[in-house]
XYZ file of C-alpha atoms in Angstrom:
496
model
C 47.521 79.261 -8.426
C 48.555 77.691 -5.371
C 51.694 75.589 -5.872
C 51.597 71.960 -4.479
C 54.356 70.456 -2.647
C 55.870 67.308 -4.123
C 54.101 64.916 -1.879
C 50.817 66.520 -1.714
C 49.333 65.519 -5.007
C 49.777 61.636 -3.827
C 47.914 62.407 -0.630
C 44.962 64.032 -2.535
C 45.224 61.170 -5.071
C 45.043 58.607 -2.269
C 41.986 60.202 -0.843
C 40.372 60.416 -4.406
C 41.117 56.558 -4.768
C 39.470 55.629 -1.286
C 36.444 57.639 -2.471
C 36.362 55.765 -5.866
C 36.649 52.572 -4.094
C 33.984 53.156 -1.735
C 31.419 54.263 -4.193
C 32.306 51.068 -6.453
C 32.335 48.223 -3.883
C 29.510 49.261 -1.519
C 26.721 46.925 -1.878
C 28.195 45.496 -5.049
C 26.123 42.320 -4.905
C 22.763 44.226 -4.292
C 23.234 47.225 -6.543
C 22.519 46.508 -9.296
C 19.720 44.810 -7.663
C 20.162 41.621 -9.562
C 21.947 40.183 -12.619
C 20.986 41.255 -16.222
C 21.171 38.910 -19.064
C 24.362 40.233 -20.500
C 26.225 39.781 -17.150
C 25.014 36.263 -16.885
C 26.046 35.295 -20.388
C 29.454 36.811 -19.678
C 29.934 34.812 -16.615
C 28.677 31.574 -18.330
C 31.112 31.922 -21.191
C 34.016 32.906 -18.668
C 33.428 29.737 -16.992
C 34.323 27.801 -20.155
C 37.827 29.196 -20.399
C 40.558 26.946 -19.624
C 41.397 23.171 -20.091
C 42.602 23.738 -23.475
C 39.829 26.354 -24.439
C 41.414 29.824 -24.881
C 39.100 31.689 -27.282
C 39.938 35.140 -28.499
C 36.282 35.921 -29.265
C 33.000 34.596 -28.011
C 30.319 33.984 -30.584
C 27.226 33.643 -28.362
C 24.956 36.534 -27.507
C 25.621 38.439 -30.735
C 29.447 38.073 -30.226
C 31.742 39.518 -27.673
C 35.285 40.489 -27.106
C 37.259 38.239 -24.810
C 39.533 40.366 -22.600
C 37.045 41.018 -19.660
C 36.160 37.282 -19.671
C 39.617 36.142 -18.814
C 39.554 38.461 -15.750
C 36.290 37.088 -14.657
C 37.496 33.702 -15.120
C 40.606 34.386 -12.783
C 38.372 36.159 -10.331
C 35.819 33.320 -10.097
C 38.527 30.628 -9.774
C 39.920 32.773 -6.855
C 36.922 33.771 -5.056
C 34.174 31.259 -6.304
C 31.193 31.610 -8.633
C 29.610 34.593 -6.795
C 28.218 38.026 -8.165
C 31.076 39.821 -6.241
C 33.664 37.749 -7.992
C 31.972 38.273 -11.266
C 31.932 42.121 -10.901
C 35.232 42.627 -9.074
C 37.346 42.785 -12.418
C 35.139 45.767 -13.567
C 35.503 47.419 -10.119
C 39.282 47.173 -10.356
C 39.487 48.406 -14.024
C 37.188 51.316 -13.240
C 39.370 52.150 -10.251
C 42.566 51.794 -12.366
C 41.038 54.501 -14.678
C 41.399 57.031 -11.747
C 45.242 56.931 -11.451
C 45.502 56.906 -15.218
C 43.453 60.046 -15.537
C 45.857 61.579 -12.939
C 48.860 60.264 -14.851
C 47.698 61.507 -18.383
C 46.679 64.862 -16.770
C 50.192 65.320 -15.121
C 52.138 64.268 -18.108
C 50.262 66.402 -20.698
C 49.420 69.273 -18.627
C 50.075 69.682 -14.850
C 49.310 68.105 -11.590
C 46.130 70.187 -10.991
C 44.685 68.941 -14.189
C 45.605 65.465 -13.303
C 44.014 65.618 -9.805
C 40.692 67.133 -11.065
C 40.410 64.623 -13.912
C 41.019 61.816 -11.487
C 38.490 63.263 -8.959
C 35.770 63.505 -11.659
C 36.557 60.022 -12.744
C 36.372 58.647 -9.324
C 32.972 60.118 -8.201
C 30.982 60.974 -11.423
C 27.915 58.777 -11.940
C 28.913 57.453 -15.568
C 32.339 55.967 -14.665
C 30.931 54.625 -11.271
C 27.987 52.861 -13.008
C 30.162 51.196 -15.562
C 32.453 49.969 -12.874
C 29.620 47.953 -11.105
C 28.557 45.390 -13.567
C 30.438 42.685 -15.328
C 30.241 44.232 -18.921
C 33.137 44.865 -21.434
C 32.766 48.687 -21.656
C 34.944 49.439 -18.662
C 37.822 47.344 -20.162
C 37.675 49.736 -23.195
C 37.909 52.864 -20.729
C 40.825 51.379 -18.903
C 42.834 50.063 -21.851
C 42.639 53.161 -24.035
C 43.792 55.204 -21.121
C 46.595 52.804 -20.331
C 47.787 52.714 -24.056
C 47.940 56.520 -24.212
C 49.530 56.752 -20.826
C 52.470 54.590 -21.901
C 52.801 56.223 -25.311
C 52.774 59.611 -23.944
C 55.419 58.596 -21.351
C 57.436 57.088 -24.070
C 57.191 60.421 -26.139
C 58.288 62.239 -23.075
C 61.018 60.033 -21.848
C 62.084 58.097 -25.021
C 62.367 54.949 -23.212
C 62.025 51.652 -25.097
C 60.184 50.170 -22.132
C 57.292 52.650 -22.308
C 56.905 52.448 -26.079
C 56.785 48.534 -25.793
C 54.290 48.615 -22.969
C 52.135 50.922 -24.887
C 52.200 48.684 -27.950
C 51.124 45.755 -25.757
C 48.234 47.912 -24.225
C 47.424 49.029 -27.659
C 47.093 45.493 -28.949
C 45.005 44.334 -25.979
C 42.620 47.360 -26.406
C 41.180 45.587 -29.591
C 40.112 42.643 -27.339
C 37.665 44.808 -25.240
C 34.581 46.162 -26.914
C 33.370 46.911 -30.386
C 34.183 50.704 -30.434
C 37.916 49.800 -29.871
C 37.971 49.367 -33.620
C 38.374 52.934 -34.189
C 41.012 53.373 -31.478
C 44.115 52.622 -33.712
C 43.162 55.691 -35.786
C 43.668 57.680 -32.669
C 47.263 56.617 -32.296
C 48.148 56.839 -35.930
C 46.564 60.372 -36.407
C 48.394 61.449 -33.233
C 51.649 60.206 -34.436
C 51.092 62.295 -37.680
C 50.391 65.253 -35.452
C 53.581 64.817 -33.614
C 55.446 64.641 -36.998
C 53.808 67.938 -38.012
C 54.330 69.986 -34.958
C 57.378 68.402 -33.359
C 59.406 67.110 -36.321
C 62.934 67.146 -34.692
C 61.738 65.071 -31.817
C 59.780 62.782 -34.011
C 62.700 62.013 -36.035
C 64.599 60.871 -32.921
C 61.678 58.744 -31.783
C 60.028 57.349 -34.950
C 61.768 53.911 -34.706
C 60.523 53.366 -31.257
C 57.039 54.395 -32.347
C 57.091 52.072 -35.360
C 58.276 49.166 -33.147
C 55.410 49.993 -30.704
C 52.925 49.627 -33.590
C 54.511 46.368 -34.551
C 54.065 45.076 -31.082
C 50.498 46.048 -30.987
C 49.882 44.337 -34.338
C 51.646 41.176 -32.962
C 49.288 41.191 -29.878
C 46.233 41.786 -31.961
C 47.318 39.060 -34.464
C 45.347 36.158 -32.994
C 42.269 38.059 -33.051
C 42.908 39.567 -36.385
C 43.319 36.233 -37.894
C 39.820 35.134 -36.378
C 38.329 38.272 -37.797
C 39.564 37.463 -41.303
C 38.302 33.956 -41.013
C 34.846 34.979 -39.473
C 33.904 38.376 -40.650
C 30.157 37.593 -40.192
C 30.490 36.342 -36.633
C 32.594 39.445 -35.339
C 30.003 41.684 -36.951
C 26.821 40.319 -35.587
C 26.048 43.255 -33.264
C 26.891 45.868 -35.819
C 24.631 44.139 -38.346
C 21.668 44.272 -35.821
C 22.089 47.961 -35.341
C 20.452 50.829 -37.157
C 23.238 52.852 -38.775
C 22.141 56.431 -39.489
C 25.051 57.135 -41.759
C 24.175 54.260 -43.993
C 20.591 55.407 -44.176
C 21.676 59.049 -44.955
C 24.117 58.010 -47.676
C 22.075 55.133 -49.254
C 18.411 56.450 -48.737
C 18.953 60.214 -48.303
C 17.649 60.165 -44.720
C 19.868 62.797 -43.356
C 17.537 63.555 -40.769
C 18.397 60.384 -38.939
C 22.045 61.324 -39.055
C 21.280 64.679 -37.799
C 19.412 63.199 -34.837
C 22.322 60.978 -33.992
C 24.758 63.945 -34.149
C 22.293 65.932 -32.107
C 22.073 63.110 -29.473
C 25.857 63.326 -28.931
C 25.756 66.988 -28.670
C 22.984 67.019 -26.177
C 24.446 64.181 -23.998
C 26.853 66.407 -22.061
C 24.449 68.836 -20.275
C 21.040 68.568 -21.918
C 19.712 64.943 -22.349
C 21.658 61.844 -21.951
C 21.094 58.101 -22.547
C 17.407 57.118 -22.517
C 17.851 53.661 -21.484
C 17.362 52.805 -17.697
C 19.475 49.693 -18.238
C 22.874 51.475 -17.897
C 21.994 54.963 -16.619
C 19.457 57.247 -15.246
C 17.125 57.815 -18.135
C 17.719 61.128 -19.958
C 20.260 62.459 -17.228
C 23.249 64.078 -19.080
C 26.751 63.569 -18.217
C 27.197 67.018 -16.402
C 25.239 69.300 -14.284
C 25.396 72.872 -16.071
C 28.017 74.119 -13.741
C 30.563 71.384 -14.456
C 29.545 71.264 -18.130
C 30.471 74.889 -18.666
C 34.062 73.890 -17.803
C 33.854 70.943 -20.321
C 32.764 73.402 -22.936
C 35.452 75.654 -21.995
C 37.886 72.811 -22.285
C 36.591 71.970 -25.682
C 37.063 75.335 -27.131
C 40.542 75.649 -25.525
C 41.649 72.384 -26.908
C 40.621 73.340 -30.392
C 42.154 76.739 -30.294
C 45.490 75.551 -28.867
C 45.848 72.461 -30.887
C 45.832 74.262 -34.161
C 47.380 77.574 -33.090
C 50.845 78.033 -34.109
C 53.244 78.547 -31.165
C 54.047 82.002 -30.140
C 56.131 83.287 -27.126
C 52.967 84.948 -25.762
C 51.339 81.523 -25.465
C 53.007 80.815 -22.273
C 50.466 82.692 -20.121
C 47.618 80.667 -21.614
C 49.075 77.269 -22.530
C 49.318 74.648 -19.900
C 50.095 71.683 -22.102
C 51.874 70.732 -25.251
C 50.048 71.344 -28.546
C 49.897 67.631 -29.565
C 48.344 66.924 -26.094
C 45.274 69.184 -26.943
C 45.071 67.388 -30.264
C 45.372 64.016 -28.532
C 42.318 64.792 -26.343
C 40.166 65.867 -29.363
C 41.261 62.802 -31.252
C 40.520 60.350 -28.427
C 37.094 62.038 -27.553
C 35.966 62.139 -31.218
C 36.954 58.588 -31.996
C 35.241 57.156 -28.959
C 31.947 59.028 -29.765
C 32.030 58.160 -33.347
C 29.872 55.096 -33.036
C 27.132 57.119 -31.309
C 27.395 59.760 -34.072
C 26.744 57.423 -36.926
C 24.333 55.013 -35.205
C 20.925 55.545 -33.551
C 19.530 58.735 -32.281
C 19.824 57.722 -28.441
C 23.436 58.449 -27.420
C 24.428 55.196 -25.590
C 26.589 55.854 -22.485
C 27.765 52.291 -22.551
C 28.826 52.449 -26.151
C 30.690 55.795 -25.472
C 32.512 54.417 -22.415
C 35.933 54.945 -24.175
C 35.288 58.709 -24.012
C 35.006 58.918 -20.273
C 38.684 59.719 -19.368
C 39.263 62.218 -22.163
C 35.825 63.865 -21.284
C 37.103 64.470 -17.678
C 40.523 65.384 -18.709
C 39.121 68.069 -21.033
C 36.960 69.316 -18.196
C 40.009 69.692 -15.979
C 41.642 71.651 -18.589
C 38.873 73.957 -19.065
C 38.695 74.492 -15.158
C 42.480 75.078 -14.883
C 42.611 77.489 -17.802
C 39.878 79.626 -16.292
C 41.287 79.333 -12.830
C 44.687 80.526 -14.070
C 43.198 83.353 -15.741
C 41.189 84.567 -12.784
C 43.938 84.086 -10.303
C 46.247 86.172 -12.472
C 43.589 88.935 -12.582
C 42.800 88.546 -8.686
C 45.776 86.776 -6.997
C 43.800 86.958 -3.543
C 41.538 84.251 -4.984
C 44.369 81.583 -5.220
C 43.642 79.804 -1.973
C 39.874 79.585 -2.862
C 40.506 77.375 -5.896
C 41.438 74.196 -4.188
C 38.601 74.566 -1.821
C 36.285 75.032 -4.835
C 37.599 71.917 -6.258
C 37.268 69.864 -3.241
C 33.762 71.251 -2.515
C 32.655 70.498 -6.071
C 34.004 66.851 -5.914
C 32.265 66.279 -2.582
C 28.981 67.480 -4.071
C 29.370 65.308 -7.183
C 30.063 62.376 -4.937
C 26.906 62.992 -2.868
C 24.847 63.383 -5.960
C 26.258 60.226 -7.604
C 25.597 58.289 -4.360
C 21.937 59.449 -4.213
C 21.296 58.932 -7.968
C 22.655 55.429 -7.958
C 21.719 53.816 -4.779
C 18.400 55.668 -4.026
C 16.888 56.639 -7.548
C 18.413 54.242 -10.185
C 18.695 51.034 -7.949
C 15.034 51.297 -6.923
C 13.530 52.213 -10.245
C 10.896 49.552 -11.228
C 12.246 49.302 -14.823
C 15.690 48.632 -13.533
C 14.559 46.146 -11.054
C 12.800 44.144 -13.760
C 15.786 44.293 -16.177
C 18.115 43.005 -13.376
C 15.720 40.408 -12.208
C 15.626 41.893 -8.632
C 12.723 39.823 -7.345
C 14.437 36.572 -8.353
C 17.707 37.807 -6.418
C 15.470 38.591 -3.532
C 13.917 35.109 -3.459
C 17.431 33.628 -3.652
C 18.646 35.741 -0.736
C 15.582 34.924 1.216
C 15.946 31.272 0.927
C 19.679 31.449 1.803
C 18.899 33.198 5.102
C 15.518 31.569 5.822
C 15.627 28.017 4.200
C 12.330 26.330 3.817
C 11.534 23.513 6.638
C 12.629 19.966 5.927
C 10.492 18.230 3.479
C 8.995 21.459 1.967
C 9.150 21.768 -1.843
C 9.939 25.352 -3.244
C 8.409 26.388 -6.535
C 9.540 29.483 -8.345
C 7.349 30.963 -11.165
C 9.223 32.781 -14.002
C 8.595 33.148 -17.711
C 12.321 32.057 -18.294
C 11.909 28.913 -16.091
C 13.802 26.744 -18.530
C 16.367 29.141 -19.775
C 18.204 32.107 -17.709
C 16.184 32.084 -14.443
C 17.724 29.026 -12.969
C 21.163 30.201 -13.871
C 20.724 33.447 -12.499
C 19.159 31.887 -9.335
C 22.218 29.702 -8.668
C 24.334 32.812 -8.092
C 22.203 33.780 -4.873
C 21.749 30.379 -3.265
C 22.537 26.768 -3.964
C 19.217 25.058 -2.935
C 17.369 23.051 -5.628
C 13.907 24.387 -6.596
C 11.362 23.598 -8.986
C 10.580 25.942 -11.693
C 7.435 26.671 -13.909
C 6.215 29.250 -16.202
C 2.995 30.846 -14.817
C 2.016 31.967 -18.331
C 0.989 28.468 -19.335
C 1.135 26.219 -16.391
C 0.958 25.530 -12.658
C 2.402 23.031 -10.408
C 0.556 21.471 -7.452
C 2.228 19.820 -4.564
C -0.324 17.385 -2.962
C 2.016 15.025 -1.197
C 4.001 17.530 1.019
C 3.981 21.246 1.951
C 5.083 23.705 -0.500
C 6.390 27.327 -0.810
C 5.440 29.295 -4.034
C 7.270 32.416 -5.077
C 5.633 34.651 -7.719
C 6.754 37.875 -9.249
C 4.946 41.185 -9.022
C 5.857 41.550 -12.649
C 4.666 38.023 -13.504
C 1.401 37.577 -11.252
C -0.588 34.356 -11.183
C -3.009 34.185 -14.245
C -6.472 34.977 -13.025
C -7.945 31.630 -13.971
C -5.341 29.922 -11.985
C -5.779 32.377 -9.130
C -9.422 31.416 -9.108
C -8.734 27.745 -8.687
C -6.401 28.359 -5.722
């Protein structure tokens, strides 16, 4: 394999970050084509933070963890109440996952694995999409990766600082998104793995590991106290979900659990999330070419995590045994909610699995490339070219899939109230003449529509629900805006 010079990985990482930033900020206010209800609720709640109000949990909209909301609050106070300011924290968190993927790959394996994982995280459609809306999932992706980066660094270097920072990040992770509740199991089981396979080093570090867990517990304590006092409120979303595992255990409906497990297994290369809201309906995580490296990585991690060390392993092993186990634990835990819930494998719910998925893919590619170049050394120079070309192709496909296919899909435009956003932008650039009344017809005329509209222009307009009313303006000129999805009722159109 071509050996990189010390400065080269940082040049490549810089280029990867530029690509990741470009595909995350380009047309951020118009793609998604408008605001969905969850983004709006998040922004409304974020605006309530401050002036003595510092919640650890938000009870509205079926309950939501608070971490992202504090970032939205800071962003909107700094940049104003705009769509860009609302979504900027997600962009930065998603961008932060890129160097974390590199750092974890470099620490646990080698710089090539780090660069490949960073590149896939930067340009693949799934992490790009979750970085472009103001939703909590991206904070889970970021903080799980940050936690394990600091803990792995602490394990490698033995520094108190790294263990303490890992503990802080670990505690904050529980303030991100519901699937974070299984994340402490990843850390605890991984510590057990370290004890089993590297016992001498564990005995040297166990006090620091214990203090890291204590710090995580202290950071989590305010939210933990709230959970103990309000168990029904923090479990609102879970109570509203169909849990296939419960149906299997209580009702004997094991076919439902089988459908859920099958959905997770298919999501990588066969059939992905069916909901247009947060992904291209049915599109899997990988194309088949990249997916083969993911499957190779999975098999390699399973083999090398459980295999007893031998001297002959040096030719095939690129990482430490506990690192292979960590990737499997991390991936499994973050996919568990999809495994036990409904058949559709939600990409939003599985957001915590993004970084380990791409690390495993990078491991699979590197091991295969290592074997091929050992057999045919003349191919060494072709490996980096293959990596670069593959990332460019993935970037191009993600760009097309997101901006051309997903953003223009009729269902997506309806979910994100694209026509309402268009009206707002039109009035902002082409205001109605002086004295003209502006009427906007929407089904949610007295609820979400006016609050969504306010993010696109600040003019006062009149609202009505076209399903059961119509407003006439006899005294002065008027502009009326109707949605194609909510046309004028026939009886009213006849009178007009």
